[in-house]
Amino acid sequence: MNESSPAPVPFATPAERERAMDAIRRQLDAGGVLAYPTETVYGLGGLPREDALARLAALKRRPPGKPFLLLVRDRSDTAALAWSPAAESLAEAFWPGPLTIVLDDRDERWPAGVRDPRGGVAVRVSPHPGVRAILEAAGGPITSTSANLPGEPPARSAEALAWLAQRPGPTALVLDGGALAPGRPSTVVDCRGRPRILRAGAVPEEAVRRALASVEPLFEARARRGGEEGTLGTTFNLLFVCTGNTCRSPTAEGIARSRLRERGWSHVAVSSAGVAAAVGAPATEEARQVAAAHGVDLSDHRARQLSRERVEWADLILAMSESHLDAVIQLGGAERADLVTAFLSPGGAARQVPDPLGGDEVLYEDTFHTLREAIEAALDGLAPILSP
């Protein structure tokens, strides 16, 4: 038992919170842990830096690789994170409030203790005046986790935090905000890619869905313009273009889909089209056979005509030849288009992908390998901005 644990600090009224500020700053500056009330349950946290995170993980008995969420003052504290339209809608609807949003930390600005293995950081704005006072003292975000041991019920009073005094090592500063009303922890929604609820909580699922309805028309419009792949959660659209949309571009689409699945990039949509497509035609038999031999299924493909709407849908358009690139440019896609092989020779001259139509299996096989190499290079080049 830790006999040196300080008595809980009164923290229920504005005057008590003001008197506690110096003690809070000292605890945070020393890399210590706070136990504090929120609008849902009592939480544990400190500054998002390595020494404080290590103390918090030890106190909480947190398994490695399971990150802590961040309580933030407002969106200005999350400027380094990637905000999607869905995340913006949820924040507008429920912040301040018991909704936690997981966002991409693409530039790895935050330490591993608050970033999950896929680079996500969970953030929340709490309306509780005690949390706001702590954030003021901290001058920025603090970490947060429920103030209970694994398997134990959430703490709703300072008295329920007596277990902290029995833990060896550095002590937590307990801020006594009084007894909290029964309630649920925050709802957690992952907004990387298609929004999904990771943890049910205080904000009902139906309320989350209503808030997301405001962004659904955007993704539905993408679906209409670019095919079924443009679903809610898509944040980047990739379009391949050839002549008839029966061999090169559907092969590229199939390869890209396969590689995107392997990389876990569910937020990237992919489609293809032809500048002179026989709309509805299947992929050529040779393209289907060669693709199938490499684990890529083109059996459901049907040719689509390149149009201004498809060009507008796409964030990046990769063409097979200069003539296809010219067609894209004529439809307004100049700033978002290049040859599919451009990523193979950054800064150099990209080569065209010859049309295998009418050729033998060897030519189709060569085309497949060229496209696979080019697409792999393209995805590697896009990884800094698209990797989940």
mmCIF file of C-alpha atoms in Angstrom:
data_model
loop_
_atom_site.group_PDB
_atom_site.id
_atom_site.type_symbol
_atom_site.label_atom_id
_atom_site.label_comp_id
_atom_site.label_asym_id
_atom_site.label_seq_id
_atom_site.Cartn_x
_atom_site.Cartn_y
_atom_site.Cartn_z
ATOM 1 C CA MET A 1 0.000 0.000 0.000
ATOM 2 C CA ASN A 2 1.212 3.496 -0.827
ATOM 3 C CA GLU A 3 1.065 5.367 2.474
ATOM 4 C CA SER A 4 2.166 8.659 0.930
ATOM 5 C CA SER A 5 -0.930 9.080 -1.217
ATOM 6 C CA PRO A 6 -2.287 12.601 -0.768
ATOM 7 C CA ALA A 7 -5.878 13.171 0.250
ATOM 8 C CA PRO A 8 -8.331 13.889 -2.582
ATOM 9 C CA VAL A 9 -8.402 17.551 -3.585
ATOM 10 C CA PRO A 10 -11.861 19.205 -3.528
ATOM 11 C CA PHE A 11 -12.805 19.964 -7.129
ATOM 12 C CA ALA A 12 -16.588 20.341 -7.288
ATOM 13 C CA THR A 13 -17.094 24.122 -7.316
ATOM 14 C CA PRO A 14 -15.485 26.935 -9.331
ATOM 15 C CA ALA A 15 -13.633 28.143 -6.221
ATOM 16 C CA GLU A 16 -12.322 24.638 -5.465
ATOM 17 C CA ARG A 17 -11.184 24.184 -9.032
ATOM 18 C CA GLU A 18 -9.359 27.501 -8.947
ATOM 19 C CA ARG A 19 -7.555 26.579 -5.707
ATOM 20 C CA ALA A 20 -6.527 23.230 -7.204
ATOM 21 C CA MET A 21 -4.823 24.719 -10.262
ATOM 22 C CA ASP A 22 -1.319 24.990 -8.765
ATOM 23 C CA ALA A 23 -1.391 21.387 -7.539
ATOM 24 C CA ILE A 24 -2.614 20.231 -10.969
ATOM 25 C CA ARG A 25 0.192 22.074 -12.757
ATOM 26 C CA ARG A 26 2.834 20.624 -10.415
ATOM 27 C CA GLN A 27 1.509 17.104 -10.932
ATOM 28 C CA LEU A 28 1.400 17.470 -14.705
ATOM 29 C CA ASP A 29 4.828 19.123 -14.947
ATOM 30 C CA ALA A 30 6.305 16.226 -12.979
ATOM 31 C CA GLY A 31 4.835 13.740 -15.461
ATOM 32 C CA GLY A 32 2.286 12.611 -12.909
ATOM 33 C CA VAL A 33 -1.201 11.184 -13.217
ATOM 34 C CA LEU A 34 -4.490 12.889 -12.348
ATOM 35 C CA ALA A 35 -7.772 11.232 -11.420
ATOM 36 C CA TYR A 36 -10.598 13.566 -12.378
ATOM 37 C CA PRO A 37 -14.353 13.744 -12.989
ATOM 38 C CA THR A 38 -15.836 13.997 -16.473
ATOM 39 C CA GLU A 39 -19.435 14.176 -17.666
ATOM 40 C CA THR A 40 -19.515 10.357 -17.864
ATOM 41 C CA VAL A 41 -17.161 8.662 -15.353
ATOM 42 C CA TYR A 42 -13.966 9.449 -13.453
ATOM 43 C CA GLY A 43 -10.896 9.344 -15.636
ATOM 44 C CA LEU A 44 -7.147 8.964 -15.314
ATOM 45 C CA GLY A 45 -4.688 10.949 -17.365
ATOM 46 C CA GLY A 46 -1.738 13.233 -17.718
ATOM 47 C CA LEU A 47 0.302 14.986 -20.356
ATOM 48 C CA PRO A 48 0.783 13.075 -23.636
ATOM 49 C CA ARG A 49 4.510 12.641 -23.178
ATOM 50 C CA GLU A 50 6.544 9.470 -22.684
ATOM 51 C CA ASP A 51 7.202 9.668 -18.922
ATOM 52 C CA ALA A 52 3.583 10.449 -18.089
ATOM 53 C CA LEU A 53 2.302 7.798 -20.494
ATOM 54 C CA ALA A 54 4.547 5.162 -18.907
ATOM 55 C CA ARG A 55 3.249 6.015 -15.415
ATOM 56 C CA LEU A 56 -0.347 5.953 -16.594
ATOM 57 C CA ALA A 57 0.096 2.587 -18.357
ATOM 58 C CA ALA A 58 1.670 1.076 -15.229
ATOM 59 C CA LEU A 59 -1.056 2.445 -12.982
ATOM 60 C CA LYS A 60 -3.830 1.243 -15.269
ATOM 61 C CA ARG A 61 -2.098 -2.084 -16.046
ATOM 62 C CA ARG A 62 -2.546 -1.207 -19.689
ATOM 63 C CA PRO A 63 -1.370 -3.823 -22.201
ATOM 64 C CA PRO A 64 1.242 -2.629 -24.725
ATOM 65 C CA GLY A 65 -0.210 -1.388 -27.993
ATOM 66 C CA LYS A 66 -3.512 -0.181 -26.529
ATOM 67 C CA PRO A 67 -3.456 3.631 -26.764
ATOM 68 C CA PHE A 68 -5.064 6.243 -24.533
ATOM 69 C CA LEU A 69 -7.515 8.784 -25.902
ATOM 70 C CA LEU A 70 -6.966 12.528 -25.697
ATOM 71 C CA LEU A 71 -9.199 15.151 -24.140
ATOM 72 C CA VAL A 72 -8.783 18.374 -26.109
ATOM 73 C CA ARG A 73 -9.951 21.956 -25.653
ATOM 74 C CA ASP A 74 -11.323 22.248 -29.196
ATOM 75 C CA ARG A 75 -10.414 21.374 -32.766
ATOM 76 C CA SER A 76 -7.378 23.661 -32.676
ATOM 77 C CA ASP A 77 -5.680 21.019 -30.520
ATOM 78 C CA THR A 78 -6.178 18.474 -33.314
ATOM 79 C CA ALA A 79 -4.793 20.499 -36.236
ATOM 80 C CA ALA A 80 -2.203 17.823 -37.082
ATOM 81 C CA LEU A 81 -4.877 15.137 -37.465
ATOM 82 C CA ALA A 82 -6.758 14.344 -40.676
ATOM 83 C CA TRP A 83 -10.412 15.410 -40.511
ATOM 84 C CA SER A 84 -12.909 13.744 -42.848
ATOM 85 C CA PRO A 85 -16.384 15.145 -43.625
ATOM 86 C CA ALA A 86 -17.877 12.460 -41.392
ATOM 87 C CA ALA A 87 -15.642 13.436 -38.465
ATOM 88 C CA GLU A 88 -16.538 17.094 -38.923
ATOM 89 C CA SER A 89 -20.255 16.284 -38.869
ATOM 90 C CA LEU A 90 -19.920 14.249 -35.680
ATOM 91 C CA ALA A 91 -17.889 16.928 -33.923
ATOM 92 C CA GLU A 92 -20.414 19.586 -34.904
ATOM 93 C CA ALA A 93 -23.272 17.454 -33.618
ATOM 94 C CA PHE A 94 -21.839 16.141 -30.347
ATOM 95 C CA TRP A 95 -18.920 18.275 -29.154
ATOM 96 C CA PRO A 96 -18.581 19.175 -26.364
ATOM 97 C CA GLY A 97 -19.995 15.823 -25.301
ATOM 98 C CA PRO A 98 -19.472 12.108 -24.736
ATOM 99 C CA LEU A 99 -18.356 11.210 -28.262
ATOM 100 C CA THR A 100 -14.790 10.157 -29.042
ATOM 101 C CA ILE A 101 -13.605 10.428 -32.646
ATOM 102 C CA VAL A 102 -10.637 8.465 -34.042
ATOM 103 C CA LEU A 103 -8.646 10.432 -36.634
ATOM 104 C CA ASP A 104 -5.533 9.761 -38.709
ATOM 105 C CA ASP A 105 -2.201 10.984 -37.370
ATOM 106 C CA ARG A 106 -0.579 10.776 -40.799
ATOM 107 C CA ASP A 107 2.500 12.789 -39.833
ATOM 108 C CA GLU A 108 3.010 10.853 -36.571
ATOM 109 C CA ARG A 109 2.930 14.001 -34.470
ATOM 110 C CA TRP A 110 1.670 12.155 -31.384
ATOM 111 C CA PRO A 111 3.568 9.584 -29.302
ATOM 112 C CA ALA A 112 2.881 5.873 -29.579
ATOM 113 C CA GLY A 113 0.986 5.826 -26.284
ATOM 114 C CA VAL A 114 -1.912 7.738 -27.856
ATOM 115 C CA ARG A 115 -1.546 6.429 -31.432
ATOM 116 C CA ASP A 116 -2.826 2.993 -32.394
ATOM 117 C CA PRO A 117 -0.838 0.644 -34.680
ATOM 118 C CA ARG A 118 -2.652 2.055 -37.734
ATOM 119 C CA GLY A 119 -1.872 5.661 -36.801
ATOM 120 C CA GLY A 120 -5.225 6.595 -35.303
ATOM 121 C CA VAL A 121 -5.603 9.056 -32.420
ATOM 122 C CA ALA A 122 -8.852 9.193 -30.417
ATOM 123 C CA VAL A 123 -9.964 12.689 -29.361
ATOM 124 C CA ARG A 124 -12.867 14.179 -27.414
ATOM 125 C CA VAL A 125 -14.046 17.574 -26.191
ATOM 126 C CA SER A 126 -15.662 17.283 -22.750
ATOM 127 C CA PRO A 127 -18.224 19.806 -21.456
ATOM 128 C CA HIS A 128 -17.284 19.129 -17.820
ATOM 129 C CA PRO A 129 -15.969 22.317 -16.132
ATOM 130 C CA GLY A 130 -13.380 20.259 -14.244
ATOM 131 C CA VAL A 131 -11.924 18.915 -17.483
ATOM 132 C CA ARG A 132 -11.835 22.397 -18.957
ATOM 133 C CA ALA A 133 -9.950 23.629 -15.876
ATOM 134 C CA ILE A 134 -7.396 20.809 -16.204
ATOM 135 C CA LEU A 135 -6.890 21.525 -19.905
ATOM 136 C CA GLU A 136 -6.359 25.186 -19.060
ATOM 137 C CA ALA A 137 -3.718 24.187 -16.516
ATOM 138 C CA ALA A 138 -2.100 21.810 -19.013
ATOM 139 C CA GLY A 139 -2.158 24.322 -21.842
ATOM 140 C CA GLY A 140 -3.303 21.594 -24.224
ATOM 141 C CA PRO A 141 -4.544 18.007 -24.444
ATOM 142 C CA ILE A 142 -4.334 15.428 -21.676
ATOM 143 C CA THR A 143 -4.683 11.676 -21.884
ATOM 144 C CA SER A 144 -7.767 9.932 -20.606
ATOM 145 C CA THR A 145 -8.858 6.440 -19.631
ATOM 146 C CA SER A 146 -11.529 5.259 -17.219
ATOM 147 C CA ALA A 147 -10.306 5.287 -13.599
ATOM 148 C CA ASN A 148 -10.780 1.608 -12.866
ATOM 149 C CA LEU A 149 -8.756 -1.562 -13.165
ATOM 150 C CA PRO A 150 -9.543 -3.934 -16.049
ATOM 151 C CA GLY A 151 -12.731 -5.856 -15.346
ATOM 152 C CA GLU A 152 -13.892 -3.451 -12.625
ATOM 153 C CA PRO A 153 -16.872 -1.074 -13.019
ATOM 154 C CA PRO A 154 -16.178 2.567 -13.911
ATOM 155 C CA ALA A 155 -15.588 4.892 -10.962
ATOM 156 C CA ARG A 156 -18.344 7.435 -10.268
ATOM 157 C CA SER A 157 -16.927 9.005 -7.101
ATOM 158 C CA ALA A 158 -13.592 9.816 -5.492
ATOM 159 C CA GLU A 159 -14.314 7.121 -2.909
ATOM 160 C CA ALA A 160 -14.260 4.523 -5.701
ATOM 161 C CA LEU A 161 -10.659 5.505 -6.402
ATOM 162 C CA ALA A 162 -9.309 4.102 -3.143
ATOM 163 C CA TRP A 163 -7.515 1.393 -5.139
ATOM 164 C CA LEU A 164 -5.086 4.050 -6.403
ATOM 165 C CA ALA A 165 -3.604 4.385 -2.908
ATOM 166 C CA GLN A 166 -2.795 0.674 -2.914
ATOM 167 C CA ARG A 167 -0.727 0.789 -6.078
ATOM 168 C CA PRO A 168 3.057 0.908 -5.671
ATOM 169 C CA GLY A 169 5.143 3.677 -7.169
ATOM 170 C CA PRO A 170 4.160 7.273 -8.013
ATOM 171 C CA THR A 171 0.742 8.326 -6.768
ATOM 172 C CA ALA A 172 -2.141 9.865 -8.652
ATOM 173 C CA LEU A 173 -3.568 13.222 -7.634
ATOM 174 C CA VAL A 174 -7.285 12.608 -7.059
ATOM 175 C CA LEU A 175 -9.571 15.539 -7.887
ATOM 176 C CA ASP A 176 -12.856 15.062 -6.024
ATOM 177 C CA GLY A 177 -15.687 16.411 -8.136
ATOM 178 C CA GLY A 178 -18.369 14.646 -6.137
ATOM 179 C CA ALA A 179 -20.540 11.694 -7.063
ATOM 180 C CA LEU A 180 -21.457 11.371 -10.732
ATOM 181 C CA ALA A 181 -24.860 10.344 -11.986
ATOM 182 C CA PRO A 182 -25.138 6.854 -13.505
ATOM 183 C CA GLY A 183 -24.243 6.890 -17.159
ATOM 184 C CA ARG A 184 -22.239 5.244 -19.906
ATOM 185 C CA PRO A 185 -18.703 5.988 -21.119
ATOM 186 C CA SER A 186 -18.256 7.942 -24.329
ATOM 187 C CA THR A 187 -19.215 6.430 -27.656
ATOM 188 C CA VAL A 188 -16.152 5.865 -29.857
ATOM 189 C CA VAL A 189 -16.405 6.268 -33.647
ATOM 190 C CA ASP A 190 -13.509 5.519 -35.991
ATOM 191 C CA CYS A 191 -13.602 8.079 -38.806
ATOM 192 C CA ARG A 192 -10.666 6.723 -40.786
ATOM 193 C CA GLY A 193 -12.340 5.382 -43.887
ATOM 194 C CA ARG A 194 -15.943 4.331 -43.497
ATOM 195 C CA PRO A 195 -17.191 5.543 -40.071
ATOM 196 C CA ARG A 196 -17.770 2.692 -37.624
ATOM 197 C CA ILE A 197 -18.641 2.533 -33.959
ATOM 198 C CA LEU A 198 -15.812 0.928 -31.997
ATOM 199 C CA ARG A 199 -17.522 1.229 -28.625
ATOM 200 C CA ALA A 200 -21.181 1.815 -27.847
ATOM 201 C CA GLY A 201 -21.686 4.434 -25.191
ATOM 202 C CA ALA A 202 -23.472 7.570 -24.078
ATOM 203 C CA VAL A 203 -24.329 8.751 -27.609
ATOM 204 C CA PRO A 204 -26.787 6.220 -29.122
ATOM 205 C CA GLU A 205 -25.957 4.576 -32.438
ATOM 206 C CA GLU A 206 -29.088 6.038 -34.012
ATOM 207 C CA ALA A 207 -27.968 9.556 -33.086
ATOM 208 C CA VAL A 208 -24.569 8.892 -34.686
ATOM 209 C CA ARG A 209 -26.269 7.689 -37.864
ATOM 210 C CA ARG A 210 -28.496 10.783 -37.983
ATOM 211 C CA ALA A 211 -25.450 13.024 -37.716
ATOM 212 C CA LEU A 212 -23.703 11.119 -40.499
ATOM 213 C CA ALA A 213 -26.764 11.437 -42.738
ATOM 214 C CA SER A 214 -25.663 14.977 -43.553
ATOM 215 C CA VAL A 215 -22.591 13.660 -45.387
ATOM 216 C CA GLU A 216 -24.207 10.626 -47.021
ATOM 217 C CA PRO A 217 -25.388 12.561 -50.117
ATOM 218 C CA LEU A 218 -21.746 13.377 -50.910
ATOM 219 C CA PHE A 219 -20.793 9.721 -50.943
ATOM 220 C CA GLU A 220 -23.991 8.665 -52.678
ATOM 221 C CA ALA A 221 -23.179 11.147 -55.453
ATOM 222 C CA ARG A 222 -19.709 9.638 -55.703
ATOM 223 C CA ALA A 223 -21.299 6.207 -56.016
ATOM 224 C CA ARG A 224 -23.589 7.349 -58.825
ATOM 225 C CA ARG A 225 -20.707 8.950 -60.727
ATOM 226 C CA GLY A 226 -18.102 6.293 -60.127
ATOM 227 C CA GLY A 227 -19.837 3.002 -59.451
ATOM 228 C CA GLU A 228 -20.670 1.065 -56.339
ATOM 229 C CA GLU A 229 -17.188 1.590 -54.882
ATOM 230 C CA GLY A 230 -17.933 5.212 -53.853
ATOM 231 C CA THR A 231 -19.459 4.436 -50.443
ATOM 232 C CA LEU A 232 -19.681 6.319 -47.186
ATOM 233 C CA GLY A 233 -16.200 6.635 -45.738
ATOM 234 C CA THR A 234 -14.362 6.962 -49.064
ATOM 235 C CA THR A 235 -11.882 9.816 -48.888
ATOM 236 C CA PHE A 236 -9.830 9.289 -52.078
ATOM 237 C CA ASN A 237 -11.023 8.177 -55.509
ATOM 238 C CA LEU A 238 -8.683 6.582 -58.073
ATOM 239 C CA LEU A 239 -9.674 6.202 -61.756
ATOM 240 C CA PHE A 240 -7.892 4.229 -64.503
ATOM 241 C CA VAL A 241 -8.516 5.087 -68.163
ATOM 242 C CA CYS A 242 -7.870 3.221 -71.428
ATOM 243 C CA THR A 243 -9.682 2.918 -74.776
ATOM 244 C CA GLY A 244 -12.457 0.358 -74.480
ATOM 245 C CA ASN A 245 -12.360 -0.400 -70.736
ATOM 246 C CA THR A 246 -12.170 -4.119 -71.469
ATOM 247 C CA CYS A 247 -8.506 -5.034 -70.888
ATOM 248 C CA ARG A 248 -5.922 -2.528 -69.587
ATOM 249 C CA SER A 249 -7.975 -0.279 -67.289
ATOM 250 C CA PRO A 250 -10.154 -3.058 -65.788
ATOM 251 C CA THR A 251 -6.968 -5.059 -65.159
ATOM 252 C CA ALA A 252 -5.481 -2.011 -63.430
ATOM 253 C CA GLU A 253 -8.693 -1.571 -61.428
ATOM 254 C CA GLY A 254 -8.623 -5.223 -60.345
ATOM 255 C CA ILE A 255 -4.958 -5.078 -59.346
ATOM 256 C CA ALA A 256 -5.530 -1.863 -57.416
ATOM 257 C CA ARG A 257 -8.505 -3.321 -55.542
ATOM 258 C CA SER A 258 -6.440 -6.346 -54.541
ATOM 259 C CA ARG A 259 -3.491 -4.271 -53.357
ATOM 260 C CA LEU A 260 -5.747 -1.815 -51.491
ATOM 261 C CA ARG A 261 -7.327 -4.702 -49.581
ATOM 262 C CA GLU A 262 -3.892 -6.040 -48.669
ATOM 263 C CA ARG A 263 -2.843 -2.623 -47.400
ATOM 264 C CA GLY A 264 -6.078 -2.114 -45.470
ATOM 265 C CA TRP A 265 -6.915 1.082 -47.377
ATOM 266 C CA SER A 266 -10.693 0.754 -47.265
ATOM 267 C CA HIS A 267 -11.031 4.548 -47.554
ATOM 268 C CA VAL A 268 -9.694 4.525 -51.155
ATOM 269 C CA ALA A 269 -12.199 3.876 -53.960
ATOM 270 C CA VAL A 270 -11.130 2.661 -57.393
ATOM 271 C CA SER A 271 -12.864 2.593 -60.758
ATOM 272 C CA SER A 272 -12.035 2.503 -64.485
ATOM 273 C CA ALA A 273 -13.455 3.811 -67.743
ATOM 274 C CA GLY A 274 -12.766 3.943 -71.470
ATOM 275 C CA VAL A 275 -12.641 6.871 -73.877
ATOM 276 C CA ALA A 276 -14.495 4.757 -76.474
ATOM 277 C CA ALA A 277 -16.188 2.102 -74.390
ATOM 278 C CA ALA A 278 -18.898 -0.283 -75.527
ATOM 279 C CA VAL A 279 -20.825 0.300 -72.306
ATOM 280 C CA GLY A 280 -21.652 -2.940 -70.515
ATOM 281 C CA ALA A 281 -19.124 -5.111 -72.352
ATOM 282 C CA PRO A 282 -17.205 -7.582 -70.170
ATOM 283 C CA ALA A 283 -13.434 -7.687 -69.855
ATOM 284 C CA THR A 284 -11.789 -9.638 -72.663
ATOM 285 C CA GLU A 285 -11.408 -13.361 -72.096
ATOM 286 C CA GLU A 286 -7.614 -13.067 -72.214
ATOM 287 C CA ALA A 287 -7.622 -10.282 -69.596
ATOM 288 C CA ARG A 288 -9.893 -12.345 -67.340
ATOM 289 C CA GLN A 289 -7.759 -15.476 -67.650
ATOM 290 C CA VAL A 290 -4.430 -13.771 -67.008
ATOM 291 C CA ALA A 291 -5.837 -11.768 -64.102
ATOM 292 C CA ALA A 292 -7.402 -14.900 -62.571
ATOM 293 C CA ALA A 293 -4.046 -16.677 -62.746
ATOM 294 C CA HIS A 294 -2.723 -13.929 -60.462
ATOM 295 C CA GLY A 295 -5.674 -13.984 -58.066
ATOM 296 C CA VAL A 296 -7.517 -10.998 -59.577
ATOM 297 C CA ASP A 297 -11.181 -11.513 -60.491
ATOM 298 C CA LEU A 298 -12.515 -9.506 -63.464
ATOM 299 C CA SER A 299 -15.597 -11.660 -64.058
ATOM 300 C CA ASP A 300 -18.059 -8.987 -62.859
ATOM 301 C CA HIS A 301 -16.500 -6.107 -64.781
ATOM 302 C CA ARG A 302 -18.634 -4.201 -67.261
ATOM 303 C CA ALA A 303 -17.260 -1.419 -69.451
ATOM 304 C CA ARG A 304 -17.944 2.216 -68.525
ATOM 305 C CA GLN A 305 -17.657 5.326 -70.673
ATOM 306 C CA LEU A 306 -15.310 8.097 -69.577
ATOM 307 C CA SER A 307 -17.327 11.230 -68.815
ATOM 308 C CA ARG A 308 -16.945 14.610 -67.186
ATOM 309 C CA GLU A 309 -18.791 13.277 -64.134
ATOM 310 C CA ARG A 310 -16.304 10.438 -63.716
ATOM 311 C CA VAL A 311 -13.402 12.831 -64.081
ATOM 312 C CA GLU A 312 -14.926 15.105 -61.438
ATOM 313 C CA TRP A 313 -15.382 12.075 -59.148
ATOM 314 C CA ALA A 314 -11.716 11.155 -59.256
ATOM 315 C CA ASP A 315 -8.967 12.560 -57.045
ATOM 316 C CA LEU A 316 -6.290 10.921 -59.230
ATOM 317 C CA ILE A 317 -6.650 9.683 -62.818
ATOM 318 C CA LEU A 318 -4.058 7.305 -64.288
ATOM 319 C CA ALA A 319 -4.179 6.824 -68.051
ATOM 320 C CA MET A 320 -2.590 4.173 -70.246
ATOM 321 C CA SER A 321 -1.465 6.458 -73.087
ATOM 322 C CA GLU A 322 -1.006 10.084 -74.091
ATOM 323 C CA SER A 323 -4.242 10.008 -76.109
ATOM 324 C CA HIS A 324 -6.171 8.832 -73.037
ATOM 325 C CA LEU A 325 -4.505 11.554 -71.005
ATOM 326 C CA ASP A 326 -5.573 14.136 -73.576
ATOM 327 C CA ALA A 327 -9.180 12.923 -73.315
ATOM 328 C CA VAL A 328 -9.071 13.343 -69.534
ATOM 329 C CA ILE A 329 -7.622 16.833 -69.896
ATOM 330 C CA GLN A 330 -10.414 17.795 -72.308
ATOM 331 C CA LEU A 331 -12.907 16.805 -69.601
ATOM 332 C CA GLY A 332 -11.298 19.047 -66.995
ATOM 333 C CA GLY A 333 -8.941 16.622 -65.238
ATOM 334 C CA ALA A 334 -5.576 18.153 -66.189
ATOM 335 C CA GLU A 335 -4.403 18.827 -62.624
ATOM 336 C CA ARG A 336 -5.325 15.337 -61.394
ATOM 337 C CA ALA A 337 -4.131 13.137 -64.246
ATOM 338 C CA ASP A 338 -0.946 11.381 -65.360
ATOM 339 C CA LEU A 339 0.202 8.230 -67.094
ATOM 340 C CA VAL A 340 -0.148 5.094 -65.010
ATOM 341 C CA THR A 341 3.627 4.529 -65.172
ATOM 342 C CA ALA A 342 4.493 8.009 -63.869
ATOM 343 C CA PHE A 343 5.304 6.732 -60.385
ATOM 344 C CA LEU A 344 7.849 4.279 -61.827
ATOM 345 C CA SER A 345 10.119 7.133 -62.925
ATOM 346 C CA PRO A 346 9.544 10.190 -60.701
ATOM 347 C CA GLY A 347 10.826 13.240 -62.537
ATOM 348 C CA GLY A 348 11.489 11.204 -65.678
ATOM 349 C CA ALA A 349 9.532 10.315 -68.785
ATOM 350 C CA ALA A 350 6.648 7.923 -68.165
ATOM 351 C CA ARG A 351 6.020 5.239 -70.789
ATOM 352 C CA GLN A 352 2.737 4.210 -72.317
ATOM 353 C CA VAL A 353 1.164 0.799 -71.726
ATOM 354 C CA PRO A 354 0.623 -0.881 -75.131
ATOM 355 C CA ASP A 355 -2.853 -2.155 -75.938
ATOM 356 C CA PRO A 356 -2.867 -6.001 -75.766
ATOM 357 C CA LEU A 357 -6.238 -6.271 -77.551
ATOM 358 C CA GLY A 358 -5.882 -8.862 -80.317
ATOM 359 C CA GLY A 359 -2.563 -10.079 -78.951
ATOM 360 C CA ASP A 360 -1.641 -13.422 -77.443
ATOM 361 C CA GLU A 361 -1.466 -14.497 -73.809
ATOM 362 C CA VAL A 362 2.199 -13.465 -73.563
ATOM 363 C CA LEU A 363 1.300 -9.863 -74.406
ATOM 364 C CA TYR A 364 -1.520 -9.869 -71.855
ATOM 365 C CA GLU A 365 0.854 -11.327 -69.266
ATOM 366 C CA ASP A 366 3.397 -8.569 -69.983
ATOM 367 C CA THR A 367 0.633 -5.967 -69.653
ATOM 368 C CA PHE A 368 -0.449 -7.404 -66.313
ATOM 369 C CA HIS A 369 3.088 -7.288 -64.905
ATOM 370 C CA THR A 370 3.633 -3.731 -66.166
ATOM 371 C CA LEU A 371 0.406 -2.565 -64.562
ATOM 372 C CA ARG A 372 1.073 -4.377 -61.296
ATOM 373 C CA GLU A 373 4.521 -2.796 -61.027
ATOM 374 C CA ALA A 374 3.154 0.659 -61.895
ATOM 375 C CA ILE A 375 0.259 0.426 -59.432
ATOM 376 C CA GLU A 376 2.497 -0.788 -56.626
ATOM 377 C CA ALA A 377 4.772 2.208 -57.255
ATOM 378 C CA ALA A 378 1.753 4.535 -57.339
ATOM 379 C CA LEU A 379 0.425 3.265 -54.015
ATOM 380 C CA ASP A 380 3.887 3.537 -52.466
ATOM 381 C CA GLY A 381 4.064 7.116 -53.710
ATOM 382 C CA LEU A 382 0.634 7.899 -52.303
ATOM 383 C CA ALA A 383 1.285 6.200 -48.965
ATOM 384 C CA PRO A 384 2.399 9.375 -47.113
ATOM 385 C CA ILE A 385 -1.048 10.908 -47.646
ATOM 386 C CA LEU A 386 -3.280 7.833 -47.895
ATOM 387 C CA SER A 387 -1.898 5.236 -45.504
ATOM 388 C CA PRO A 388 -4.525 4.593 -42.778
#
